[in-house]
Amino acid sequence: MSKTNESRVVTDGQVVSLEYTLTVDGEVIDSSEGHGPIEFIQGMGNIIPGLEEELYGMKVGESKSVVVPPEDGYGEVDPDAFQDFPREAFPQSIPLEPGVTLRFQDEAGNSHLAVIDSVTDDTVRVDFNHPLAGKELHFEVKVVGLRDATDEELMHGHVHGSGTHD
Ligand code: ZN
Protein backbone atom coordinates (compact mmCIF):
# COMPACT_ATOMS: atom_id res chain seq x y z
CA MET A 1 0.00 0.00 0.00
CA SER A 2 2.58 2.57 1.01
CA LYS A 3 5.24 3.25 -1.54
CA THR A 4 8.94 2.91 -0.90
CA ASN A 5 10.85 6.15 -0.82
CA GLU A 6 12.73 5.16 -3.98
CA SER A 7 9.58 4.94 -6.10
CA ARG A 8 7.88 7.94 -4.51
CA VAL A 9 7.63 11.01 -6.74
CA VAL A 10 5.78 14.33 -6.52
CA THR A 11 2.13 13.68 -7.40
CA ASP A 12 -1.17 15.20 -6.29
CA GLY A 13 -1.82 14.56 -2.62
CA GLN A 14 1.85 14.23 -1.65
CA VAL A 15 3.19 16.45 1.09
CA VAL A 16 6.31 17.98 -0.42
CA SER A 17 9.18 19.37 1.65
CA LEU A 18 11.02 21.80 -0.57
CA GLU A 19 14.21 23.77 -0.18
CA TYR A 20 14.18 26.80 -2.41
CA THR A 21 15.95 29.98 -3.38
CA LEU A 22 14.00 32.68 -5.20
CA THR A 23 15.97 35.11 -7.34
CA VAL A 24 14.37 38.12 -9.02
CA ASP A 25 16.29 40.56 -11.21
CA GLY A 26 19.53 38.84 -10.16
CA GLU A 27 18.85 39.34 -6.47
CA VAL A 28 18.03 36.60 -3.95
CA ILE A 29 14.80 37.78 -2.33
CA ASP A 30 13.69 34.65 -0.48
CA SER A 31 15.22 31.36 0.57
CA SER A 32 14.49 28.39 2.80
CA GLU A 33 17.99 28.71 4.18
CA GLY A 34 17.77 29.64 7.83
CA HIS A 35 14.09 28.79 8.33
CA GLY A 36 13.98 25.34 6.76
CA PRO A 37 12.10 23.87 3.80
CA ILE A 38 8.49 24.79 3.03
CA GLU A 39 5.87 22.05 3.24
CA PHE A 40 2.74 21.94 1.14
CA ILE A 41 0.31 19.50 -0.47
CA GLN A 42 0.97 19.12 -4.17
CA GLY A 43 -2.00 19.90 -6.42
CA MET A 44 -3.78 22.16 -3.92
CA GLY A 45 -2.54 25.46 -5.30
CA ASN A 46 -0.69 26.19 -2.06
CA ILE A 47 2.27 27.54 -4.02
CA ILE A 48 2.36 29.56 -7.23
CA PRO A 49 1.05 27.54 -10.20
CA GLY A 50 4.14 27.96 -12.40
CA LEU A 51 6.33 26.33 -9.77
CA GLU A 52 3.87 23.64 -8.69
CA GLU A 53 3.49 22.47 -12.30
CA GLU A 54 7.25 21.87 -12.64
CA LEU A 55 7.52 19.70 -9.53
CA TYR A 56 5.49 16.72 -10.80
CA GLY A 57 7.61 13.59 -11.05
CA MET A 58 10.51 14.85 -8.95
CA LYS A 59 12.10 12.49 -6.41
CA VAL A 60 13.55 13.13 -2.97
CA GLY A 61 17.04 14.55 -3.37
CA GLU A 62 16.35 15.89 -6.84
CA SER A 63 17.09 19.54 -7.67
CA LYS A 64 15.76 21.74 -10.45
CA SER A 65 15.97 25.26 -11.80
CA VAL A 66 12.55 26.67 -12.63
CA VAL A 67 11.87 29.95 -14.40
CA VAL A 68 8.31 31.18 -13.89
CA PRO A 69 7.00 33.93 -16.20
CA PRO A 70 4.82 36.64 -14.62
CA GLU A 71 1.56 35.14 -15.91
CA ASP A 72 2.26 31.90 -13.99
CA GLY A 73 3.64 33.77 -10.99
CA TYR A 74 2.23 36.93 -9.46
CA GLY A 75 0.61 38.24 -12.62
CA GLU A 76 1.35 41.17 -14.89
CA VAL A 77 1.53 44.73 -13.60
CA ASP A 78 -2.00 46.15 -13.60
CA PRO A 79 -1.97 49.81 -14.72
CA ASP A 80 -5.29 50.31 -12.90
CA ALA A 81 -3.68 49.34 -9.61
CA PHE A 82 -1.99 52.75 -9.29
CA GLN A 83 -3.85 55.37 -7.31
CA ASP A 84 -3.11 59.02 -6.48
CA PHE A 85 -3.62 60.44 -2.99
CA PRO A 86 -3.14 63.97 -1.64
CA ARG A 87 -0.05 64.29 0.54
CA GLU A 88 -2.28 65.29 3.47
CA ALA A 89 -3.82 61.82 3.41
CA PHE A 90 -0.65 60.40 4.97
CA PRO A 91 0.47 60.69 8.59
CA GLN A 92 3.55 62.86 9.16
CA SER A 93 5.47 59.82 10.37
CA ILE A 94 5.54 58.22 6.90
CA PRO A 95 8.42 59.30 4.66
CA LEU A 96 6.82 60.11 1.31
CA GLU A 97 9.45 58.72 -1.04
CA PRO A 98 9.32 56.24 -3.92
CA GLY A 99 9.88 52.67 -2.75
CA VAL A 100 8.47 53.17 0.74
CA THR A 101 6.12 50.34 1.73
CA LEU A 102 2.73 51.25 3.16
CA ARG A 103 0.14 49.19 4.98
CA PHE A 104 -3.44 49.93 3.99
CA GLN A 105 -6.68 48.68 5.45
CA ASP A 106 -9.61 48.08 3.11
CA GLU A 107 -13.28 48.45 4.02
CA ALA A 108 -13.45 44.79 5.06
CA GLY A 109 -10.62 45.40 7.52
CA ASN A 110 -8.05 43.37 5.62
CA SER A 111 -4.61 44.91 5.48
CA HIS A 112 -2.67 45.18 2.23
CA LEU A 113 0.85 46.23 1.44
CA ALA A 114 1.41 48.85 -1.21
CA VAL A 115 4.45 50.81 -2.37
CA ILE A 116 4.89 54.50 -3.11
CA ASP A 117 5.57 54.69 -6.83
CA SER A 118 6.20 58.41 -7.26
CA VAL A 119 5.66 61.71 -5.49
CA THR A 120 4.86 65.23 -6.67
CA ASP A 121 4.41 68.45 -4.69
CA ASP A 122 0.74 67.65 -4.19
CA THR A 123 0.16 63.98 -4.73
CA VAL A 124 1.53 60.59 -3.86
CA ARG A 125 1.08 57.79 -6.40
CA VAL A 126 0.67 54.42 -4.74
CA ASP A 127 1.21 51.09 -6.47
CA PHE A 128 -1.18 48.41 -5.21
CA ASN A 129 0.25 45.65 -7.42
CA HIS A 130 1.86 42.66 -5.77
CA PRO A 131 5.56 43.54 -5.35
CA LEU A 132 6.45 40.62 -7.63
CA ALA A 133 3.86 41.42 -10.33
CA GLY A 134 5.45 41.59 -13.77
CA LYS A 135 8.58 39.81 -12.54
CA GLU A 136 10.16 36.66 -13.87
CA LEU A 137 10.79 34.35 -10.92
CA HIS A 138 13.92 32.19 -10.86
CA PHE A 139 13.67 29.28 -8.44
CA GLU A 140 16.35 26.82 -7.42
CA VAL A 141 14.46 24.02 -5.70
CA LYS A 142 15.32 20.69 -4.08
CA VAL A 143 12.81 18.11 -2.90
CA VAL A 144 13.97 17.02 0.56
CA GLY A 145 10.92 15.02 1.66
CA LEU A 146 7.77 13.36 0.37
CA ARG A 147 4.93 11.62 2.19
CA ASP A 148 1.24 10.89 1.70
CA ALA A 149 -1.02 13.63 3.01
CA THR A 150 -3.38 12.43 5.73
CA ASP A 151 -7.13 12.40 5.05
CA GLU A 152 -7.52 15.32 7.42
CA GLU A 153 -4.83 17.32 5.61
CA LEU A 154 -6.50 16.61 2.26
CA MET A 155 -9.83 17.73 3.68
CA HIS A 156 -8.33 20.97 5.01
CA GLY A 157 -6.18 21.54 1.94
CA HIS A 158 -3.03 22.26 3.91
CA VAL A 159 -0.24 20.54 5.83
CA HIS A 160 -0.57 19.92 9.53
CA GLY A 161 2.59 20.41 11.54
CA SER A 162 3.40 18.78 14.84
CA GLY A 163 1.77 21.46 17.01
CA THR A 164 -1.76 22.74 17.32
CA HIS A 165 -3.49 24.52 14.48
CA ASP A 166 -6.60 26.40 13.37
ZN1 ZN B 1 -6.09 22.02 8.95
CSV table of N, CA, C and O in Angstrom, one decimal, residues 68-123:
chain,number,residue,atom,x,y,z
A,68,VAL,N,9.8,31.0,-13.8
A,68,VAL,CA,8.3,31.2,-13.9
A,68,VAL,C,8.0,32.6,-14.5
A,68,VAL,O,8.4,33.6,-13.9
A,69,PRO,N,7.4,32.6,-15.6
A,69,PRO,CA,7.0,33.9,-16.2
A,69,PRO,C,5.9,34.6,-15.4
A,69,PRO,O,5.2,33.9,-14.6
A,70,PRO,N,5.8,35.9,-15.5
A,70,PRO,CA,4.8,36.6,-14.6
A,70,PRO,C,3.4,36.1,-14.6
A,70,PRO,O,2.8,36.0,-13.6
A,71,GLU,N,3.0,35.6,-15.8
A,71,GLU,CA,1.6,35.1,-15.9
A,71,GLU,C,1.3,33.9,-15.1
A,71,GLU,O,0.2,33.6,-14.7
A,72,ASP,N,2.4,33.1,-14.8
A,72,ASP,CA,2.3,31.9,-14.0
A,72,ASP,C,2.8,32.2,-12.6
A,72,ASP,O,2.9,31.2,-11.8
A,73,GLY,N,3.1,33.4,-12.3
A,73,GLY,CA,3.6,33.8,-11.0
A,73,GLY,C,2.7,34.7,-10.3
A,73,GLY,O,1.6,34.3,-9.9
A,74,TYR,N,3.1,36.0,-10.2
A,74,TYR,CA,2.2,36.9,-9.5
A,74,TYR,C,1.5,37.9,-10.4
A,74,TYR,O,1.0,38.9,-10.0
A,75,GLY,N,1.4,37.5,-11.7
A,75,GLY,CA,0.6,38.2,-12.6
A,75,GLY,C,1.4,39.4,-13.2
A,75,GLY,O,2.5,39.8,-12.8
A,76,GLU,N,0.8,40.0,-14.3
A,76,GLU,CA,1.4,41.2,-14.9
A,76,GLU,C,1.0,42.4,-14.0
A,76,GLU,O,0.1,42.4,-13.2
A,77,VAL,N,1.8,43.5,-14.3
A,77,VAL,CA,1.5,44.7,-13.6
A,77,VAL,C,0.2,45.3,-14.1
A,77,VAL,O,0.0,45.4,-15.3
A,78,ASP,N,-0.7,45.6,-13.2
A,78,ASP,CA,-2.0,46.2,-13.6
A,78,ASP,C,-1.9,47.7,-13.5
A,78,ASP,O,-1.8,48.3,-12.5
A,79,PRO,N,-2.1,48.3,-14.7
A,79,PRO,CA,-2.0,49.8,-14.7
A,79,PRO,C,-3.1,50.5,-13.9
A,79,PRO,O,-2.9,51.6,-13.5
A,80,ASP,N,-4.2,49.8,-13.7
A,80,ASP,CA,-5.3,50.3,-12.9
A,80,ASP,C,-5.0,50.2,-11.4
A,80,ASP,O,-5.9,50.7,-10.6
A,81,ALA,N,-4.0,49.5,-11.0
A,81,ALA,CA,-3.7,49.3,-9.6
A,81,ALA,C,-2.8,50.5,-9.0
A,81,ALA,O,-2.3,50.4,-7.9
A,82,PHE,N,-2.7,51.6,-9.8
A,82,PHE,CA,-2.0,52.7,-9.3
A,82,PHE,C,-3.1,53.8,-8.9
A,82,PHE,O,-4.0,53.9,-9.6
A,83,GLN,N,-2.8,54.4,-7.8
A,83,GLN,CA,-3.9,55.4,-7.3
A,83,GLN,C,-3.2,56.6,-6.7
A,83,GLN,O,-2.2,56.4,-6.0
A,84,ASP,N,-3.7,57.8,-7.0
A,84,ASP,CA,-3.1,59.0,-6.5
A,84,ASP,C,-3.8,59.5,-5.2
A,84,ASP,O,-5.1,59.4,-5.1
A,85,PHE,N,-3.1,59.9,-4.2
A,85,PHE,CA,-3.6,60.4,-3.0
A,85,PHE,C,-3.0,61.8,-2.7
A,85,PHE,O,-1.8,62.0,-3.1
A,86,PRO,N,-3.8,62.7,-2.1
A,86,PRO,CA,-3.1,64.0,-1.6
A,86,PRO,C,-2.1,63.7,-0.5
A,86,PRO,O,-2.3,62.8,0.3
A,87,ARG,N,-1.1,64.5,-0.5
A,87,ARG,CA,0.0,64.3,0.5
A,87,ARG,C,-0.6,64.3,1.9
A,87,ARG,O,-0.2,63.6,2.8
A,88,GLU,N,-1.7,65.2,2.1
A,88,GLU,CA,-2.3,65.3,3.5
A,88,GLU,C,-2.9,64.0,4.0
A,88,GLU,O,-3.2,63.9,5.1
A,89,ALA,N,-3.2,63.1,3.0
A,89,ALA,CA,-3.8,61.8,3.4
A,89,ALA,C,-2.9,60.9,4.2
A,89,ALA,O,-3.4,59.9,4.8
A,90,PHE,N,-1.6,61.3,4.3
A,90,PHE,CA,-0.7,60.4,5.0
A,90,PHE,C,-0.2,61.0,6.3
A,90,PHE,O,0.0,62.2,6.4
A,91,PRO,N,-0.1,60.2,7.3
A,91,PRO,CA,0.5,60.7,8.6
A,91,PRO,C,1.9,61.2,8.4
A,91,PRO,O,2.6,60.7,7.5
A,92,GLN,N,2.2,62.2,9.2
A,92,GLN,CA,3.5,62.9,9.2
A,92,GLN,C,4.7,61.8,9.3
A,92,GLN,O,5.8,62.0,8.8
A,93,SER,N,4.4,60.8,10.0
A,93,SER,CA,5.5,59.8,10.4
A,93,SER,C,5.9,59.0,9.2
A,93,SER,O,7.0,58.4,9.2
A,94,ILE,N,5.2,59.0,8.1
A,94,ILE,CA,5.5,58.2,6.9
A,94,ILE,C,6.4,59.0,5.9
A,94,ILE,O,6.0,60.1,5.5
A,95,PRO,N,7.6,58.6,5.7
A,95,PRO,CA,8.4,59.3,4.7
A,95,PRO,C,7.8,59.1,3.3
A,95,PRO,O,7.7,58.0,2.8
A,96,LEU,N,7.5,60.2,2.6
A,96,LEU,CA,6.8,60.1,1.3
A,96,LEU,C,7.9,60.1,0.2
A,96,LEU,O,8.2,61.1,-0.4
A,97,GLU,N,8.4,58.9,0.0
A,97,GLU,CA,9.5,58.7,-1.0
A,97,GLU,C,9.1,57.5,-1.8
A,97,GLU,O,8.6,56.5,-1.3
A,98,PRO,N,9.5,57.4,-3.1
A,98,PRO,CA,9.3,56.2,-3.9
A,98,PRO,C,10.0,55.0,-3.3
A,98,PRO,O,11.1,55.1,-2.7
A,99,GLY,N,9.3,53.9,-3.3
A,99,GLY,CA,9.9,52.7,-2.7
A,99,GLY,C,9.5,52.4,-1.3
A,99,GLY,O,9.7,51.3,-0.8
A,100,VAL,N,8.9,53.4,-0.6
A,100,VAL,CA,8.5,53.2,0.7
A,100,VAL,C,7.2,52.3,0.8
A,100,VAL,O,6.3,52.5,0.0
A,101,THR,N,7.2,51.3,1.6
A,101,THR,CA,6.1,50.3,1.7
A,101,THR,C,5.1,50.9,2.7
A,101,THR,O,5.4,51.3,3.8
A,102,LEU,N,3.8,50.8,2.3
A,102,LEU,CA,2.7,51.3,3.2
A,102,LEU,C,1.8,50.1,3.5
A,102,LEU,O,1.7,49.1,2.7
A,103,ARG,N,1.2,50.2,4.6
A,103,ARG,CA,0.1,49.2,5.0
A,103,ARG,C,-1.2,49.9,5.0
A,103,ARG,O,-1.5,50.8,5.7
A,104,PHE,N,-2.1,49.4,4.1
A,104,PHE,CA,-3.4,49.9,4.0
A,104,PHE,C,-4.5,49.0,4.5
A,104,PHE,O,-4.3,47.8,4.5
A,105,GLN,N,-5.6,49.5,5.0
A,105,GLN,CA,-6.7,48.7,5.4
A,105,GLN,C,-7.9,48.9,4.5
A,105,GLN,O,-8.2,50.1,4.3
A,106,ASP,N,-8.4,47.9,4.0
A,106,ASP,CA,-9.6,48.1,3.1
A,106,ASP,C,-10.9,48.1,4.0
A,106,ASP,O,-10.8,48.0,5.2
A,107,GLU,N,-12.0,48.3,3.3
A,107,GLU,CA,-13.3,48.4,4.0
A,107,GLU,C,-13.7,47.2,4.8
A,107,GLU,O,-14.3,47.3,5.8
A,108,ALA,N,-13.2,46.1,4.4
A,108,ALA,CA,-13.5,44.8,5.1
A,108,ALA,C,-12.5,44.6,6.2
A,108,ALA,O,-12.6,43.6,7.0
A,109,GLY,N,-11.5,45.5,6.4
A,109,GLY,CA,-10.6,45.4,7.5
A,109,GLY,C,-9.4,44.6,7.2
A,109,GLY,O,-8.6,44.4,8.1
A,110,ASN,N,-9.3,44.1,6.0
A,110,ASN,CA,-8.0,43.4,5.6
A,110,ASN,C,-6.9,44.3,5.3
A,110,ASN,O,-7.1,45.4,4.7
A,111,SER,N,-5.7,44.0,5.8
A,111,SER,CA,-4.6,44.9,5.5
A,111,SER,C,-3.8,44.4,4.3
A,111,SER,O,-3.7,43.3,4.0
A,112,HIS,N,-3.4,45.4,3.5
A,112,HIS,CA,-2.7,45.2,2.2
A,112,HIS,C,-1.4,46.0,2.2
A,112,HIS,O,-1.4,47.1,2.8
A,113,LEU,N,-0.4,45.5,1.6
A,113,LEU,CA,0.8,46.2,1.4
A,113,LEU,C,0.8,46.9,0.1
A,113,LEU,O,0.3,46.4,-0.9
A,114,ALA,N,1.3,48.1,0.0
A,114,ALA,CA,1.4,48.9,-1.2
A,114,ALA,C,2.7,49.7,-1.2
A,114,ALA,O,3.3,49.8,-0.1
A,115,VAL,N,3.2,50.1,-2.3
A,115,VAL,CA,4.4,50.8,-2.4
A,115,VAL,C,4.3,52.2,-3.0
A,115,VAL,O,3.5,52.3,-4.0
A,116,ILE,N,4.9,53.2,-2.5
A,116,ILE,CA,4.9,54.5,-3.1
A,116,ILE,C,5.7,54.4,-4.4
A,116,ILE,O,6.8,54.0,-4.4
A,117,ASP,N,5.0,54.8,-5.5
A,117,ASP,CA,5.6,54.7,-6.8
A,117,ASP,C,6.3,56.0,-7.2
A,117,ASP,O,7.4,56.0,-7.6
A,118,SER,N,5.6,57.1,-7.0
A,118,SER,CA,6.2,58.4,-7.3
A,118,SER,C,5.5,59.5,-6.4
A,118,SER,O,4.4,59.3,-5.9
A,119,VAL,N,6.2,60.6,-6.4
A,119,VAL,CA,5.7,61.7,-5.5
A,119,VAL,C,5.8,63.0,-6.2
A,119,VAL,O,6.8,63.3,-6.9
A,120,THR,N,4.7,63.9,-6.2
A,120,THR,CA,4.9,65.2,-6.7
A,120,THR,C,4.7,66.2,-5.5
A,120,THR,O,4.5,65.7,-4.4
A,121,ASP,N,4.6,67.5,-5.8
A,121,ASP,CA,4.4,68.5,-4.7
A,121,ASP,C,3.1,68.2,-4.0
A,121,ASP,O,2.9,68.5,-2.8
A,122,ASP,N,2.1,67.8,-4.7
A,122,ASP,CA,0.7,67.7,-4.2
A,122,ASP,C,0.3,66.2,-3.9
A,122,ASP,O,-0.5,66.0,-3.0
A,123,THR,N,0.7,65.3,-4.8
A,123,THR,CA,0.2,64.0,-4.7
A,123,THR,C,1.2,62.9,-4.6
A,123,THR,O,2.4,63.1,-4.9
